[in-house]
Amino acid sequence: MKWNNHKEYEGKHAFMSPSNYHWLNYTDIVFESRYYSQYSQLIGTTIHQLAHDCISSRMKLSKHDIHIVQMYLWKAFIPKDAYDANRILTTLVPFVNDAIGFHMSSEILLFYNEFCFGTADAISYSDYDKTLRIHDLKSGLNPADMRQCHIYAALFCLEYNINPKKLKLIECRIYQNLEEQPVLVDQPSADYIQEIMDYIQLRSKNIESYLEREGR
């Protein structure tokens, strides 16, 4: 048997793949919903890139800039029926404008070690004011957990050798689905951030012991 060559699709996954056989039972409504939902991750990546470009260039957005959202998503080959541009813009405008107003940096990778690192959507630190701000942008509908921002705060303190107890303010914000809810704001205590820092260090040592046990 001479098999056909499909190298361009190797490593990719089809929407109607045999391994995801549940689509056999989808109704028309569910099938359409699941088809468009496959773009959710790409939409999130694209919107974060748009936010990063605006913050980096200090270009504020307004409610009239829906064409910018549409252009970015169009360039990413995302079908129009996969997103609600107005809903995205409603959340994007305050996230971008607040980040610019607080003189924050965008898409900053915070690194403790190879086992624990992550990229903050927007972050700023003032040594003069002893203030740390971390803002997170969520494009999905599933409720976000503020602990993600808390971990970013702990990572920042670990990487830059900052004692959280010497900070006057640690403020974390989540921008998500702002058509239906306000910006989520939290000011975690220094003791709590220190607990996360200690936990990161403890679990890092655990992983190192696993690797030593395996002779790596």
PDB file of C-alpha atoms in Angstrom:
ATOM      1  CA  MET A   1       0.000   0.000   0.000  1.00  0.00           C
ATOM      2  CA  LYS A   2       1.346   3.421  -0.943  1.00  0.00           C
ATOM      3  CA  TRP A   3       0.046   5.922   1.569  1.00  0.00           C
ATOM      4  CA  ASN A   4      -0.770   9.524   0.660  1.00  0.00           C
ATOM      5  CA  ASN A   5       1.570  12.178   2.051  1.00  0.00           C
ATOM      6  CA  HIS A   6       0.043  14.830   4.360  1.00  0.00           C
ATOM      7  CA  LYS A   7       3.149  16.261   6.039  1.00  0.00           C
ATOM      8  CA  GLU A   8       1.625  19.734   6.277  1.00  0.00           C
ATOM      9  CA  TYR A   9      -0.925  18.358   8.753  1.00  0.00           C
ATOM     10  CA  GLU A  10       1.428  16.279  10.887  1.00  0.00           C
ATOM     11  CA  GLY A  11       1.309  17.325  14.533  1.00  0.00           C
ATOM     12  CA  LYS A  12      -1.999  19.136  14.047  1.00  0.00           C
ATOM     13  CA  HIS A  13      -5.434  18.149  15.298  1.00  0.00           C
ATOM     14  CA  ALA A  14      -8.597  18.157  13.201  1.00  0.00           C
ATOM     15  CA  PHE A  15     -11.827  19.579  14.583  1.00  0.00           C
ATOM     16  CA  MET A  16     -13.547  16.313  13.664  1.00  0.00           C
ATOM     17  CA  SER A  17     -10.745  14.010  14.751  1.00  0.00           C
ATOM     18  CA  PRO A  18     -11.313  10.314  15.508  1.00  0.00           C
ATOM     19  CA  SER A  19      -9.787  10.747  18.983  1.00  0.00           C
ATOM     20  CA  ASN A  20     -12.413  13.388  19.786  1.00  0.00           C
ATOM     21  CA  TYR A  21     -15.347  11.252  18.714  1.00  0.00           C
ATOM     22  CA  HIS A  22     -17.960  13.142  20.750  1.00  0.00           C
ATOM     23  CA  TRP A  23     -18.805  15.323  17.733  1.00  0.00           C
ATOM     24  CA  LEU A  24     -20.710  12.340  16.372  1.00  0.00           C
ATOM     25  CA  ASN A  25     -23.424  13.111  18.929  1.00  0.00           C
ATOM     26  CA  TYR A  26     -23.494  16.905  18.604  1.00  0.00           C
ATOM     27  CA  THR A  27     -26.723  18.644  17.628  1.00  0.00           C
ATOM     28  CA  ASP A  28     -26.466  21.371  14.981  1.00  0.00           C
ATOM     29  CA  ILE A  29     -26.418  24.049  17.689  1.00  0.00           C
ATOM     30  CA  VAL A  30     -23.737  22.332  19.762  1.00  0.00           C
ATOM     31  CA  PHE A  31     -21.661  21.550  16.678  1.00  0.00           C
ATOM     32  CA  GLU A  32     -21.623  25.205  15.624  1.00  0.00           C
ATOM     33  CA  SER A  33     -20.848  26.372  19.172  1.00  0.00           C
ATOM     34  CA  ARG A  34     -17.963  23.914  19.554  1.00  0.00           C
ATOM     35  CA  TYR A  35     -16.590  24.815  16.129  1.00  0.00           C
ATOM     36  CA  TYR A  36     -16.276  28.503  16.977  1.00  0.00           C
ATOM     37  CA  SER A  37     -15.091  27.855  20.533  1.00  0.00           C
ATOM     38  CA  GLN A  38     -11.922  26.261  19.153  1.00  0.00           C
ATOM     39  CA  TYR A  39     -10.730  29.796  18.341  1.00  0.00           C
ATOM     40  CA  SER A  40     -10.896  30.956  21.987  1.00  0.00           C
ATOM     41  CA  GLN A  41      -7.194  30.442  22.684  1.00  0.00           C
ATOM     42  CA  LEU A  42      -6.160  32.232  19.493  1.00  0.00           C
ATOM     43  CA  ILE A  43      -8.533  35.077  20.284  1.00  0.00           C
ATOM     44  CA  GLY A  44      -6.942  35.438  23.721  1.00  0.00           C
ATOM     45  CA  THR A  45      -3.433  35.447  22.265  1.00  0.00           C
ATOM     46  CA  THR A  46      -4.396  38.041  19.656  1.00  0.00           C
ATOM     47  CA  ILE A  47      -6.127  40.342  22.142  1.00  0.00           C
ATOM     48  CA  HIS A  48      -3.145  40.168  24.487  1.00  0.00           C
ATOM     49  CA  GLN A  49      -0.890  41.147  21.592  1.00  0.00           C
ATOM     50  CA  LEU A  50      -3.148  44.103  20.819  1.00  0.00           C
ATOM     51  CA  ALA A  51      -3.064  45.184  24.456  1.00  0.00           C
ATOM     52  CA  HIS A  52       0.719  44.823  24.557  1.00  0.00           C
ATOM     53  CA  ASP A  53       1.147  46.929  21.410  1.00  0.00           C
ATOM     54  CA  CYS A  54      -1.096  49.680  22.787  1.00  0.00           C
ATOM     55  CA  ILE A  55       0.568  49.757  26.222  1.00  0.00           C
ATOM     56  CA  SER A  56       4.090  49.666  24.774  1.00  0.00           C
ATOM     57  CA  SER A  57       3.316  52.525  22.386  1.00  0.00           C
ATOM     58  CA  ARG A  58       1.297  54.398  25.071  1.00  0.00           C
ATOM     59  CA  MET A  59      -1.707  54.501  22.735  1.00  0.00           C
ATOM     60  CA  LYS A  60      -4.934  54.674  24.736  1.00  0.00           C
ATOM     61  CA  LEU A  61      -8.132  53.141  23.402  1.00  0.00           C
ATOM     62  CA  SER A  62     -11.694  54.431  23.312  1.00  0.00           C
ATOM     63  CA  LYS A  63     -15.119  52.868  22.811  1.00  0.00           C
ATOM     64  CA  HIS A  64     -14.904  53.961  19.160  1.00  0.00           C
ATOM     65  CA  ASP A  65     -11.848  51.806  18.384  1.00  0.00           C
ATOM     66  CA  ILE A  66     -13.734  48.620  17.579  1.00  0.00           C
ATOM     67  CA  HIS A  67     -12.112  48.597  14.129  1.00  0.00           C
ATOM     68  CA  ILE A  68      -8.722  48.027  15.771  1.00  0.00           C
ATOM     69  CA  VAL A  69     -10.007  44.908  17.523  1.00  0.00           C
ATOM     70  CA  GLN A  70     -11.563  43.669  14.291  1.00  0.00           C
ATOM     71  CA  MET A  71      -8.375  44.298  12.332  1.00  0.00           C
ATOM     72  CA  TYR A  72      -6.174  42.327  14.746  1.00  0.00           C
ATOM     73  CA  LEU A  73      -8.575  39.390  14.778  1.00  0.00           C
ATOM     74  CA  TRP A  74      -8.961  39.486  11.004  1.00  0.00           C
ATOM     75  CA  LYS A  75      -5.180  39.352  10.573  1.00  0.00           C
ATOM     76  CA  ALA A  76      -5.155  36.271  12.819  1.00  0.00           C
ATOM     77  CA  PHE A  77      -7.675  34.590  10.452  1.00  0.00           C
ATOM     78  CA  ILE A  78     -10.343  34.369  13.138  1.00  0.00           C
ATOM     79  CA  PRO A  79     -13.914  34.216  11.735  1.00  0.00           C
ATOM     80  CA  LYS A  80     -16.243  37.036  12.802  1.00  0.00           C
ATOM     81  CA  ASP A  81     -18.814  34.654  14.247  1.00  0.00           C
ATOM     82  CA  ALA A  82     -16.201  33.406  16.748  1.00  0.00           C
ATOM     83  CA  TYR A  83     -16.135  36.613  18.820  1.00  0.00           C
ATOM     84  CA  ASP A  84     -18.042  39.656  20.016  1.00  0.00           C
ATOM     85  CA  ALA A  85     -15.850  42.653  19.234  1.00  0.00           C
ATOM     86  CA  ASN A  86     -17.894  45.010  21.417  1.00  0.00           C
ATOM     87  CA  ARG A  87     -17.558  42.744  24.459  1.00  0.00           C
ATOM     88  CA  ILE A  88     -13.813  42.454  23.898  1.00  0.00           C
ATOM     89  CA  LEU A  89     -13.414  46.218  23.535  1.00  0.00           C
ATOM     90  CA  THR A  90     -15.420  46.892  26.705  1.00  0.00           C
ATOM     91  CA  THR A  91     -12.818  44.984  28.715  1.00  0.00           C
ATOM     92  CA  LEU A  92      -9.805  46.009  26.674  1.00  0.00           C
ATOM     93  CA  VAL A  93     -10.281  49.794  26.971  1.00  0.00           C
ATOM     94  CA  PRO A  94      -9.968  50.060  30.793  1.00  0.00           C
ATOM     95  CA  PHE A  95      -7.197  47.444  30.920  1.00  0.00           C
ATOM     96  CA  VAL A  96      -5.039  49.297  28.389  1.00  0.00           C
ATOM     97  CA  ASN A  97      -5.843  52.791  29.645  1.00  0.00           C
ATOM     98  CA  ASP A  98      -5.293  51.918  33.313  1.00  0.00           C
ATOM     99  CA  ALA A  99      -1.962  50.263  32.498  1.00  0.00           C
ATOM    100  CA  ILE A 100      -0.843  53.355  30.634  1.00  0.00           C
ATOM    101  CA  GLY A 101      -2.131  55.637  33.394  1.00  0.00           C
ATOM    102  CA  PHE A 102      -0.162  53.728  36.032  1.00  0.00           C
ATOM    103  CA  HIS A 103       2.962  53.685  33.800  1.00  0.00           C
ATOM    104  CA  MET A 104       2.979  49.896  33.718  1.00  0.00           C
ATOM    105  CA  SER A 105       5.051  47.595  31.540  1.00  0.00           C
ATOM    106  CA  SER A 106       3.416  44.919  29.408  1.00  0.00           C
ATOM    107  CA  GLU A 107       4.086  41.193  28.965  1.00  0.00           C
ATOM    108  CA  ILE A 108       6.921  40.940  31.493  1.00  0.00           C
ATOM    109  CA  LEU A 109       8.252  37.447  32.196  1.00  0.00           C
ATOM    110  CA  LEU A 110       8.876  36.876  35.902  1.00  0.00           C
ATOM    111  CA  PHE A 111      11.355  34.091  36.573  1.00  0.00           C
ATOM    112  CA  TYR A 112      12.361  32.257  39.727  1.00  0.00           C
ATOM    113  CA  ASN A 113      13.687  29.057  38.185  1.00  0.00           C
ATOM    114  CA  GLU A 114      12.921  26.645  35.360  1.00  0.00           C
ATOM    115  CA  PHE A 115      10.107  25.168  37.418  1.00  0.00           C
ATOM    116  CA  CYS A 116       8.321  28.410  38.245  1.00  0.00           C
ATOM    117  CA  PHE A 117       7.942  31.409  35.966  1.00  0.00           C
ATOM    118  CA  GLY A 118       5.189  33.248  34.124  1.00  0.00           C
ATOM    119  CA  THR A 119       4.365  36.360  32.115  1.00  0.00           C
ATOM    120  CA  ALA A 120       2.439  39.207  33.737  1.00  0.00           C
ATOM    121  CA  ASP A 121       0.055  41.028  31.394  1.00  0.00           C
ATOM    122  CA  ALA A 122       0.856  44.389  33.003  1.00  0.00           C
ATOM    123  CA  ILE A 123       3.103  45.189  35.963  1.00  0.00           C
ATOM    124  CA  SER A 124       4.767  48.161  37.629  1.00  0.00           C
ATOM    125  CA  TYR A 125       6.950  48.704  40.646  1.00  0.00           C
ATOM    126  CA  SER A 126       7.964  51.974  42.248  1.00  0.00           C
ATOM    127  CA  ASP A 127      10.900  51.787  44.609  1.00  0.00           C
ATOM    128  CA  TYR A 128      10.110  55.365  45.666  1.00  0.00           C
ATOM    129  CA  ASP A 129       6.463  54.656  46.557  1.00  0.00           C
ATOM    130  CA  LYS A 130       7.100  51.009  47.499  1.00  0.00           C
ATOM    131  CA  THR A 131       4.135  50.074  45.314  1.00  0.00           C
ATOM    132  CA  LEU A 132       3.671  46.928  43.251  1.00  0.00           C
ATOM    133  CA  ARG A 133       0.813  46.717  40.753  1.00  0.00           C
ATOM    134  CA  ILE A 134      -0.166  43.655  38.713  1.00  0.00           C
ATOM    135  CA  HIS A 135      -3.037  43.638  36.216  1.00  0.00           C
ATOM    136  CA  ASP A 136      -4.337  40.568  34.413  1.00  0.00           C
ATOM    137  CA  LEU A 137      -6.451  40.575  31.226  1.00  0.00           C
ATOM    138  CA  LYS A 138      -8.858  37.673  30.685  1.00  0.00           C
ATOM    139  CA  SER A 139     -10.620  37.162  27.354  1.00  0.00           C
ATOM    140  CA  GLY A 140     -12.488  33.987  28.358  1.00  0.00           C
ATOM    141  CA  LEU A 141     -15.800  33.718  30.180  1.00  0.00           C
ATOM    142  CA  ASN A 142     -14.748  31.270  32.903  1.00  0.00           C
ATOM    143  CA  PRO A 143     -14.240  33.182  36.190  1.00  0.00           C
ATOM    144  CA  ALA A 144     -10.593  34.003  36.818  1.00  0.00           C
ATOM    145  CA  ASP A 145      -8.822  33.327  40.104  1.00  0.00           C
ATOM    146  CA  MET A 146      -6.965  36.175  41.799  1.00  0.00           C
ATOM    147  CA  ARG A 147      -4.326  33.728  43.039  1.00  0.00           C
ATOM    148  CA  GLN A 148      -2.681  33.935  39.621  1.00  0.00           C
ATOM    149  CA  CYS A 149      -1.872  37.587  40.300  1.00  0.00           C
ATOM    150  CA  HIS A 150      -0.699  36.715  43.807  1.00  0.00           C
ATOM    151  CA  ILE A 151       1.801  34.243  42.352  1.00  0.00           C
ATOM    152  CA  TYR A 152       3.075  36.913  39.976  1.00  0.00           C
ATOM    153  CA  ALA A 153       3.642  39.174  42.993  1.00  0.00           C
ATOM    154  CA  ALA A 154       5.565  36.418  44.759  1.00  0.00           C
ATOM    155  CA  LEU A 155       7.645  35.728  41.655  1.00  0.00           C
ATOM    156  CA  PHE A 156       8.489  39.422  41.336  1.00  0.00           C
ATOM    157  CA  CYS A 157       9.658  39.592  44.947  1.00  0.00           C
ATOM    158  CA  LEU A 158      11.740  36.432  44.561  1.00  0.00           C
ATOM    159  CA  GLU A 159      13.392  37.470  41.308  1.00  0.00           C
ATOM    160  CA  TYR A 160      14.178  41.051  42.321  1.00  0.00           C
ATOM    161  CA  ASN A 161      14.940  40.280  45.981  1.00  0.00           C
ATOM    162  CA  ILE A 162      12.130  42.459  47.321  1.00  0.00           C
ATOM    163  CA  ASN A 163      10.829  41.966  50.855  1.00  0.00           C
ATOM    164  CA  PRO A 164       7.012  42.161  50.512  1.00  0.00           C
ATOM    165  CA  LYS A 165       6.754  43.403  54.091  1.00  0.00           C
ATOM    166  CA  LYS A 166       8.551  46.568  53.067  1.00  0.00           C
ATOM    167  CA  LEU A 167       5.981  47.348  50.369  1.00  0.00           C
ATOM    168  CA  LYS A 168       3.334  49.937  51.205  1.00  0.00           C
ATOM    169  CA  LEU A 169       0.891  48.651  48.584  1.00  0.00           C
ATOM    170  CA  ILE A 170       0.450  45.468  46.584  1.00  0.00           C
ATOM    171  CA  GLU A 171      -2.522  45.793  44.266  1.00  0.00           C
ATOM    172  CA  CYS A 172      -3.785  43.092  41.916  1.00  0.00           C
ATOM    173  CA  ARG A 173      -6.527  43.552  39.329  1.00  0.00           C
ATOM    174  CA  ILE A 174      -8.375  41.250  36.952  1.00  0.00           C
ATOM    175  CA  TYR A 175     -10.077  42.698  33.882  1.00  0.00           C
ATOM    176  CA  GLN A 176     -12.665  40.238  32.578  1.00  0.00           C
ATOM    177  CA  ASN A 177     -16.135  40.432  31.046  1.00  0.00           C
ATOM    178  CA  LEU A 178     -16.577  44.048  32.138  1.00  0.00           C
ATOM    179  CA  GLU A 179     -19.976  44.270  30.438  1.00  0.00           C
ATOM    180  CA  GLU A 180     -21.373  42.275  33.353  1.00  0.00           C
ATOM    181  CA  GLN A 181     -19.044  42.917  36.289  1.00  0.00           C
ATOM    182  CA  PRO A 182     -16.590  45.560  37.562  1.00  0.00           C
ATOM    183  CA  VAL A 183     -12.831  45.225  37.612  1.00  0.00           C
ATOM    184  CA  LEU A 184     -11.804  42.808  40.355  1.00  0.00           C
ATOM    185  CA  VAL A 185      -9.379  44.497  42.759  1.00  0.00           C
ATOM    186  CA  ASP A 186      -7.438  42.856  45.568  1.00  0.00           C
ATOM    187  CA  GLN A 187      -4.712  44.053  47.910  1.00  0.00           C
ATOM    188  CA  PRO A 188      -3.094  40.923  49.353  1.00  0.00           C
ATOM    189  CA  SER A 189      -1.161  41.181  52.574  1.00  0.00           C
ATOM    190  CA  ALA A 190       2.613  41.020  52.620  1.00  0.00           C
ATOM    191  CA  ASP A 191       2.416  37.972  54.892  1.00  0.00           C
ATOM    192  CA  TYR A 192       0.309  36.112  52.315  1.00  0.00           C
ATOM    193  CA  ILE A 193       2.719  36.918  49.480  1.00  0.00           C
ATOM    194  CA  GLN A 194       5.587  35.750  51.682  1.00  0.00           C
ATOM    195  CA  GLU A 195       3.742  32.453  52.237  1.00  0.00           C
ATOM    196  CA  ILE A 196       3.540  31.938  48.476  1.00  0.00           C
ATOM    197  CA  MET A 197       7.228  32.785  48.111  1.00  0.00           C
ATOM    198  CA  ASP A 198       8.105  30.218  50.771  1.00  0.00           C
ATOM    199  CA  TYR A 199       5.891  27.638  49.096  1.00  0.00           C
ATOM    200  CA  ILE A 200       7.546  28.229  45.707  1.00  0.00           C
ATOM    201  CA  GLN A 201      10.966  27.731  47.276  1.00  0.00           C
ATOM    202  CA  LEU A 202       9.815  24.586  49.088  1.00  0.00           C
ATOM    203  CA  ARG A 203       8.297  22.986  46.000  1.00  0.00           C
ATOM    204  CA  SER A 204      11.332  23.924  43.921  1.00  0.00           C
ATOM    205  CA  LYS A 205      13.494  21.997  46.379  1.00  0.00           C
ATOM    206  CA  ASN A 206      11.078  19.067  46.105  1.00  0.00           C
ATOM    207  CA  ILE A 207      11.507  18.977  42.321  1.00  0.00           C
ATOM    208  CA  GLU A 208      15.284  19.248  42.637  1.00  0.00           C
ATOM    209  CA  SER A 209      15.261  16.235  44.974  1.00  0.00           C
ATOM    210  CA  TYR A 210      13.189  14.280  42.445  1.00  0.00           C
ATOM    211  CA  LEU A 211      15.732  15.060  39.729  1.00  0.00           C
ATOM    212  CA  GLU A 212      18.663  14.112  41.967  1.00  0.00           C
ATOM    213  CA  ARG A 213      16.934  10.837  42.777  1.00  0.00           C
ATOM    214  CA  GLU A 214      16.675  10.148  39.040  1.00  0.00           C
ATOM    215  CA  GLY A 215      20.343  10.972  38.518  1.00  0.00           C
ATOM    216  CA  ARG A 216      19.714  14.129  36.505  1.00  0.00           C
TER     217      ARG A 216
END
